[in-house]
Amino acid sequence: MAGRTVLITGSTDGLGRELAVRLAVEGARVLVHGRDAGRAEEVRDRIREATAGAGFGSGADSGPGSGSGPRSGSGSGPRSGSRSGAGAGCGSAEVLLADLADLRAVDRLADEILARHDRLDVLINNAGLGGGPPGSARQESADGYELRFAVNYLAGYRLTRRLLPLLTRSAPARVVNVASVGQQALDFTDVMLERGYDRSRAYAQSKLAQIMFTFDLADELDPAAVFVGALHPATYMATTMVREAGVAPWSTVEEGVEAVLHLLAASARGVPSGRYFNGTEESRADAQAYDAQARRRLRELSGDLVARALAPGRA
């Protein structure tokens, strides 16, 4: 990972936070994404300490981006260049702020990354919401979409689409979608779960949607340019999401980190793009993920939802 630029969404807590520190220690320039500036800066400080201990110097090198301001140019900070440029091999961190429950904020985040960086070697779509505490009611995003579907799937779909040209120019690049073994087929007559909301279903369908998107991307992209994979990192890791659900942890966050790193290295082992892993083992997703017609319907729905949210004149 030395000298590579890595974006990890949702990297201020749990799996994302530990991945950010681990990859920075391995020499990556980590783009730390979160909603809260204080928490993001804490991760940046932790990376500074960890990379200094690893002999990489001060580590963190950039303050928080707004994730919500206008598209910025050279005055917004240094652009990341080639892997062989200055600082290659020295882990570092840059903070980017955005609320993924708002597709306009997702677009502003993409704008900021495209303005500040000449390359992006790895995108890890990790940000997500669990089902919530027992008895949780249905919630909506800023765009009026069911919240788990919006944050866990649609935000990553839009962000990845926006960043694909940059990823392709950075070949060989990698996209990892952090999904779950908890999956449930989408009912295309009620994707927003307006009839009989169930928190577990909301979470599970959003995670299956991530896997379906993974398979579509793999079909679309040259694997030599962009390798794509999805995984269930570990079961009930000791994270805020799991504790909020009232579940006793079964796994450590470190197990999840190892699973993600294993997938990041999969292409070097000859693993084909577009595979789903349960931990470090290739596995089988829900049957709907392999249904080309269902994936087509999800593509069309996703495009429609994004277009509606970003339509001119929409507040």
CSV table of C-alpha atoms in Angstrom, one decimal:
chain,number,residue,atom,x,y,z
A,1,MET,CA,0.0,0.0,0.0
A,2,ALA,CA,3.0,2.3,0.1
A,3,GLY,CA,2.3,5.5,-1.8
A,4,ARG,CA,-1.2,4.6,-2.8
A,5,THR,CA,-4.2,6.8,-2.1
A,6,VAL,CA,-7.1,5.1,-0.3
A,7,LEU,CA,-10.6,6.4,0.4
A,8,ILE,CA,-12.4,4.7,3.2
A,9,THR,CA,-16.0,5.9,3.8
A,10,GLY,CA,-17.2,5.8,7.4
A,11,SER,CA,-13.6,5.7,8.8
A,12,THR,CA,-14.2,7.5,12.1
A,13,ASP,CA,-15.5,4.4,13.9
A,14,GLY,CA,-15.3,0.6,14.0
A,15,LEU,CA,-13.9,-1.3,11.0
A,16,GLY,CA,-13.3,1.8,8.9
A,17,ARG,CA,-11.2,3.5,11.7
A,18,GLU,CA,-9.0,0.5,12.2
A,19,LEU,CA,-8.6,0.0,8.4
A,20,ALA,CA,-7.5,3.7,8.1
A,21,VAL,CA,-4.8,3.3,10.7
A,22,ARG,CA,-3.6,0.0,9.4
A,23,LEU,CA,-3.3,1.1,5.8
A,24,ALA,CA,-1.6,4.4,6.8
A,25,VAL,CA,1.0,2.3,8.8
A,26,GLU,CA,1.5,0.3,5.6
A,27,GLY,CA,2.3,3.6,3.8
A,28,ALA,CA,-1.0,4.6,2.2
A,29,ARG,CA,-2.3,8.1,1.9
A,30,VAL,CA,-5.7,7.6,3.6
A,31,LEU,CA,-8.7,9.8,2.9
A,32,VAL,CA,-10.6,9.7,6.2
A,33,HIS,CA,-14.3,10.2,5.6
A,34,GLY,CA,-16.8,11.0,8.3
A,35,ARG,CA,-19.7,13.3,9.3
A,36,ASP,CA,-18.2,14.7,12.5
A,37,ALA,CA,-15.0,16.8,12.2
A,38,GLY,CA,-14.0,16.1,15.8
A,39,ARG,CA,-14.1,12.4,15.4
A,40,ALA,CA,-12.4,12.5,12.0
A,41,GLU,CA,-9.6,14.6,13.4
A,42,GLU,CA,-9.2,12.1,16.2
A,43,VAL,CA,-8.5,9.4,13.6
A,44,ARG,CA,-6.1,11.7,11.8
A,45,ASP,CA,-4.2,12.2,15.1
A,46,ARG,CA,-4.2,8.5,15.7
A,47,ILE,CA,-2.7,8.0,12.3
A,48,ARG,CA,-0.1,10.6,13.0
A,49,GLU,CA,1.0,8.8,16.1
A,50,ALA,CA,0.9,5.4,14.5
A,51,THR,CA,2.9,6.4,11.4
A,52,ALA,CA,5.4,8.3,13.5
A,53,GLY,CA,5.9,5.1,15.5
A,54,ALA,CA,6.4,3.2,12.3
A,55,GLY,CA,9.1,5.7,11.2
A,56,PHE,CA,7.0,7.6,8.6
A,57,GLY,CA,7.3,11.0,10.2
A,58,SER,CA,4.3,13.2,11.1
A,59,GLY,CA,1.7,11.2,9.2
A,60,ALA,CA,-1.3,13.5,9.0
A,61,ASP,CA,-0.8,16.2,6.4
A,62,SER,CA,-4.1,17.9,5.7
A,63,GLY,CA,-7.0,19.4,7.5
A,64,PRO,CA,-10.7,18.6,7.0
A,65,GLY,CA,-12.3,19.3,3.7
A,66,SER,CA,-15.8,20.6,3.9
A,67,GLY,CA,-17.4,17.9,1.8
A,68,SER,CA,-20.0,20.5,1.2
A,69,GLY,CA,-18.2,23.5,-0.4
A,70,PRO,CA,-17.8,24.4,-4.0
A,71,ARG,CA,-15.5,22.5,-6.3
A,72,SER,CA,-12.0,23.5,-5.3
A,73,GLY,CA,-8.9,24.0,-7.3
A,74,SER,CA,-5.2,24.2,-6.5
A,75,GLY,CA,-5.9,26.6,-3.7
A,76,SER,CA,-7.7,23.9,-1.7
A,77,GLY,CA,-4.6,22.0,-0.9
A,78,PRO,CA,-2.0,19.7,-2.4
A,79,ARG,CA,-3.1,17.3,-5.1
A,80,SER,CA,-1.9,13.7,-4.7
A,81,GLY,CA,0.3,12.6,-7.6
A,82,SER,CA,2.0,9.5,-8.7
A,83,ARG,CA,3.1,6.8,-6.3
A,84,SER,CA,6.8,7.6,-7.0
A,85,GLY,CA,6.3,11.3,-6.1
A,86,ALA,CA,7.4,13.0,-2.9
A,87,GLY,CA,6.1,11.3,0.2
A,88,ALA,CA,5.5,7.9,-1.4
A,89,GLY,CA,5.8,5.2,1.2
A,90,CYS,CA,5.0,7.6,4.0
A,91,GLY,CA,1.5,7.0,5.5
A,92,SER,CA,-0.6,10.1,5.9
A,93,ALA,CA,-4.2,11.1,6.4
A,94,GLU,CA,-6.6,13.7,5.0
A,95,VAL,CA,-10.0,14.4,6.4
A,96,LEU,CA,-13.1,14.7,4.3
A,97,LEU,CA,-16.5,15.5,5.7
A,98,ALA,CA,-19.9,14.5,4.2
A,99,ASP,CA,-23.3,13.2,5.2
A,100,LEU,CA,-24.0,10.2,3.0
A,101,ALA,CA,-27.7,10.5,3.8
A,102,ASP,CA,-27.7,13.4,1.3
A,103,LEU,CA,-26.9,12.7,-2.3
A,104,ARG,CA,-25.9,16.3,-3.0
A,105,ALA,CA,-23.4,16.0,-0.2
A,106,VAL,CA,-22.1,12.8,-1.8
A,107,ASP,CA,-21.6,14.7,-5.1
A,108,ARG,CA,-19.8,17.5,-3.2
A,109,LEU,CA,-17.5,14.9,-1.6
A,110,ALA,CA,-16.8,13.5,-5.1
A,111,ASP,CA,-16.1,17.0,-6.4
A,112,GLU,CA,-13.6,17.6,-3.6
A,113,ILE,CA,-11.8,14.4,-4.2
A,114,LEU,CA,-11.6,15.0,-7.9
A,115,ALA,CA,-10.3,18.5,-7.4
A,116,ARG,CA,-7.6,17.5,-4.9
A,117,HIS,CA,-6.3,14.2,-6.2
A,118,ASP,CA,-4.7,13.1,-9.4
A,119,ARG,CA,-5.2,9.4,-8.5
A,120,LEU,CA,-7.3,7.1,-6.4
A,121,ASP,CA,-5.9,3.6,-6.0
A,122,VAL,CA,-8.5,2.1,-3.6
A,123,LEU,CA,-12.1,2.9,-2.7
A,124,ILE,CA,-13.5,1.1,0.3
A,125,ASN,CA,-17.3,1.7,0.6
A,126,ASN,CA,-17.5,0.9,4.3
A,127,ALA,CA,-19.9,3.5,5.7
A,128,GLY,CA,-23.2,2.2,6.8
A,129,LEU,CA,-26.0,2.0,9.3
A,130,GLY,CA,-27.1,-1.1,11.1
A,131,GLY,CA,-30.7,-2.0,11.7
A,132,GLY,CA,-30.8,0.2,14.8
A,133,PRO,CA,-32.0,-0.6,18.3
A,134,PRO,CA,-34.9,-3.1,18.7
A,135,GLY,CA,-38.2,-1.5,17.8
A,136,SER,CA,-36.6,1.1,15.5
A,137,ALA,CA,-39.1,2.9,13.3
A,138,ARG,CA,-38.6,3.6,9.6
A,139,GLN,CA,-36.4,6.7,8.8
A,140,GLU,CA,-35.8,8.7,5.6
A,141,SER,CA,-32.7,10.3,4.2
A,142,ALA,CA,-32.5,14.0,3.2
A,143,ASP,CA,-33.7,13.0,-0.2
A,144,GLY,CA,-36.8,11.2,1.2
A,145,TYR,CA,-35.5,7.6,0.6
A,146,GLU,CA,-35.5,4.8,3.2
A,147,LEU,CA,-32.4,5.6,5.3
A,148,ARG,CA,-30.6,2.3,5.2
A,149,PHE,CA,-31.0,1.9,1.5
A,150,ALA,CA,-29.8,5.5,1.0
A,151,VAL,CA,-26.7,5.3,3.2
A,152,ASN,CA,-25.6,1.7,2.9
A,153,TYR,CA,-26.2,1.3,-0.8
A,154,LEU,CA,-27.2,4.4,-2.8
A,155,ALA,CA,-24.5,6.7,-1.5
A,156,GLY,CA,-21.8,4.2,-2.3
A,157,TYR,CA,-23.3,3.6,-5.7
A,158,ARG,CA,-23.3,7.3,-6.6
A,159,LEU,CA,-19.8,8.0,-5.1
A,160,THR,CA,-18.3,5.0,-7.0
A,161,ARG,CA,-19.9,6.1,-10.3
A,162,ARG,CA,-18.5,9.6,-9.8
A,163,LEU,CA,-15.0,8.4,-9.0
A,164,LEU,CA,-14.8,5.6,-11.6
A,165,PRO,CA,-12.9,7.8,-14.2
A,166,LEU,CA,-10.2,8.6,-11.5
A,167,LEU,CA,-10.0,5.0,-10.4
A,168,THR,CA,-9.6,3.9,-14.0
A,169,ARG,CA,-6.8,6.4,-14.6
A,170,SER,CA,-5.1,5.0,-11.5
A,171,ALA,CA,-5.1,1.4,-12.8
A,172,PRO,CA,-4.6,-1.0,-11.3
A,173,ALA,CA,-7.2,0.2,-8.8
A,174,ARG,CA,-9.6,-1.6,-6.5
A,175,VAL,CA,-13.1,-1.1,-5.2
A,176,VAL,CA,-14.3,-3.0,-2.1
A,177,ASN,CA,-17.9,-2.9,-0.9
A,178,VAL,CA,-18.3,-3.9,2.7
A,179,ALA,CA,-21.5,-5.8,2.7
A,180,SER,CA,-22.9,-8.5,5.0
A,181,VAL,CA,-23.8,-12.1,5.2
A,182,GLY,CA,-27.2,-10.8,6.3
A,183,GLN,CA,-29.0,-10.4,2.9
A,184,GLN,CA,-32.6,-10.3,1.7
A,185,ALA,CA,-34.0,-10.1,-1.8
A,186,LEU,CA,-35.3,-6.7,-2.8
A,187,ASP,CA,-39.1,-6.4,-3.4
A,188,PHE,CA,-39.1,-4.0,-6.3
A,189,THR,CA,-42.7,-3.0,-5.6
A,190,ASP,CA,-41.7,-1.7,-2.2
A,191,VAL,CA,-37.9,-1.0,-2.1
A,192,MET,CA,-38.5,1.9,0.3
A,193,LEU,CA,-40.3,-0.4,2.7
A,194,GLU,CA,-43.3,1.8,3.1
A,195,ARG,CA,-45.5,-1.3,3.8
A,196,GLY,CA,-44.7,-3.0,7.0
A,197,TYR,CA,-41.2,-1.7,7.8
A,198,ASP,CA,-38.8,-4.1,9.4
A,199,ARG,CA,-35.3,-2.9,10.6
A,200,SER,CA,-33.6,-6.2,9.8
A,201,ARG,CA,-35.1,-6.3,6.3
A,202,ALA,CA,-34.0,-2.7,5.7
A,203,TYR,CA,-30.4,-3.5,6.5
A,204,ALA,CA,-30.3,-6.9,4.7
A,205,GLN,CA,-31.8,-5.6,1.4
A,206,SER,CA,-29.3,-2.7,1.4
A,207,LYS,CA,-26.4,-5.1,1.8
A,208,LEU,CA,-27.6,-7.3,-1.0
A,209,ALA,CA,-27.9,-4.3,-3.2
A,210,GLN,CA,-24.2,-3.6,-2.6
A,211,ILE,CA,-23.3,-7.0,-3.7
A,212,MET,CA,-25.5,-6.8,-6.8
A,213,PHE,CA,-23.7,-3.5,-7.7
A,214,THR,CA,-20.4,-5.2,-7.2
A,215,PHE,CA,-21.3,-7.9,-9.7
A,216,ASP,CA,-22.5,-5.3,-12.2
A,217,LEU,CA,-19.3,-3.2,-11.9
A,218,ALA,CA,-17.2,-6.3,-12.4
A,219,ASP,CA,-19.1,-7.1,-15.6
A,220,GLU,CA,-18.6,-3.5,-16.8
A,221,LEU,CA,-15.0,-2.9,-16.0
A,222,ASP,CA,-11.7,-4.3,-17.3
A,223,PRO,CA,-10.4,-6.2,-14.2
A,224,ALA,CA,-6.9,-5.2,-15.1
A,225,ALA,CA,-7.9,-1.6,-14.6
A,226,VAL,CA,-10.3,-1.8,-11.7
A,227,PHE,CA,-10.8,-5.0,-9.5
A,228,VAL,CA,-14.1,-5.1,-7.6
A,229,GLY,CA,-15.1,-7.3,-4.7
A,230,ALA,CA,-17.6,-7.4,-1.9
A,231,LEU,CA,-17.4,-9.1,1.5
A,232,HIS,CA,-18.9,-9.8,4.8
A,233,PRO,CA,-15.9,-8.9,7.0
A,234,ALA,CA,-16.8,-10.8,10.2
A,235,THR,CA,-19.9,-11.6,12.2
A,236,TYR,CA,-21.1,-9.2,14.9
A,237,MET,CA,-17.8,-7.4,15.3
A,238,ALA,CA,-17.3,-5.3,18.5
A,239,THR,CA,-18.6,-2.1,16.9
A,240,THR,CA,-21.0,0.7,17.8
A,241,MET,CA,-23.4,-0.7,15.2
A,242,VAL,CA,-23.5,-4.1,16.9
A,243,ARG,CA,-23.8,-2.8,20.4
A,244,GLU,CA,-26.6,-0.5,19.3
A,245,ALA,CA,-28.5,-3.5,18.0
A,246,GLY,CA,-28.3,-5.1,21.5
A,247,VAL,CA,-26.1,-8.0,20.2
A,248,ALA,CA,-23.1,-9.4,22.1
A,249,PRO,CA,-20.1,-9.3,19.8
A,250,TRP,CA,-18.9,-12.6,18.3
A,251,SER,CA,-15.8,-11.3,16.4
A,252,THR,CA,-13.1,-8.7,16.8
A,253,VAL,CA,-12.7,-5.7,14.5
A,254,GLU,CA,-9.2,-7.0,13.8
A,255,GLU,CA,-10.7,-10.0,12.2
A,256,GLY,CA,-12.7,-7.7,9.9
A,257,VAL,CA,-9.6,-5.7,9.0
A,258,GLU,CA,-7.8,-8.9,8.0
A,259,ALA,CA,-10.7,-10.0,5.8
A,260,VAL,CA,-10.7,-6.6,4.0
A,261,LEU,CA,-6.9,-6.7,3.5
A,262,HIS,CA,-7.2,-10.3,2.2
A,263,LEU,CA,-9.7,-9.1,-0.4
A,264,LEU,CA,-7.6,-6.1,-1.4
A,265,ALA,CA,-4.8,-8.6,-2.3
A,266,ALA,CA,-7.1,-11.0,-4.1
A,267,SER,CA,-6.3,-9.8,-7.6
A,268,ALA,CA,-2.6,-10.6,-7.0
A,269,ARG,CA,-3.6,-14.2,-6.1
A,270,GLY,CA,-5.5,-14.5,-9.4
A,271,VAL,CA,-9.0,-14.2,-7.9
A,272,PRO,CA,-11.4,-12.9,-10.6
A,273,SER,CA,-13.1,-9.6,-10.2
A,274,GLY,CA,-16.7,-9.6,-9.0
A,275,ARG,CA,-16.6,-12.1,-6.2
A,276,TYR,CA,-18.3,-12.1,-2.8
A,277,PHE,CA,-16.4,-13.3,0.3
A,278,ASN,CA,-17.5,-14.3,3.7
A,279,GLY,CA,-14.4,-13.3,5.8
A,280,THR,CA,-11.5,-14.6,3.8
A,281,GLU,CA,-13.3,-17.4,2.0
A,282,GLU,CA,-15.1,-16.9,-1.3
A,283,SER,CA,-18.8,-17.5,-0.8
A,284,ARG,CA,-22.2,-17.5,-2.4
A,285,ALA,CA,-24.5,-14.5,-2.0
A,286,ASP,CA,-28.3,-14.5,-2.0
A,287,ALA,CA,-29.7,-15.9,-5.3
A,288,GLN,CA,-31.0,-12.5,-6.4
A,289,ALA,CA,-27.5,-11.2,-6.8
A,290,TYR,CA,-27.0,-13.7,-9.7
A,291,ASP,CA,-30.3,-12.7,-11.4
A,292,ALA,CA,-29.3,-10.4,-14.3
A,293,GLN,CA,-32.9,-9.1,-14.6
A,294,ALA,CA,-33.0,-8.1,-10.9
A,295,ARG,CA,-29.6,-6.4,-11.3
A,296,ARG,CA,-30.9,-4.5,-14.3
A,297,ARG,CA,-34.0,-3.4,-12.3
A,298,LEU,CA,-31.7,-2.2,-9.5
A,299,ARG,CA,-29.5,-0.3,-12.0
A,300,GLU,CA,-32.5,1.5,-13.4
A,301,LEU,CA,-34.0,2.3,-10.0
A,302,SER,CA,-30.7,3.6,-8.7
A,303,GLY,CA,-30.2,5.9,-11.7
A,304,ASP,CA,-33.8,7.2,-11.3
A,305,LEU,CA,-33.4,7.8,-7.6
A,306,VAL,CA,-30.1,9.7,-8.1
A,307,ALA,CA,-31.5,11.8,-10.9
A,308,ARG,CA,-34.6,12.7,-8.8
A,309,ALA,CA,-32.5,13.7,-5.8
A,310,LEU,CA,-30.2,15.8,-7.9
A,311,ALA,CA,-32.8,17.4,-10.2
A,312,PRO,CA,-32.3,21.1,-10.7
A,313,GLY,CA,-34.5,23.2,-8.4
A,314,ARG,CA,-34.8,20.5,-5.8
A,315,ALA,CA,-34.0,21.9,-2.3
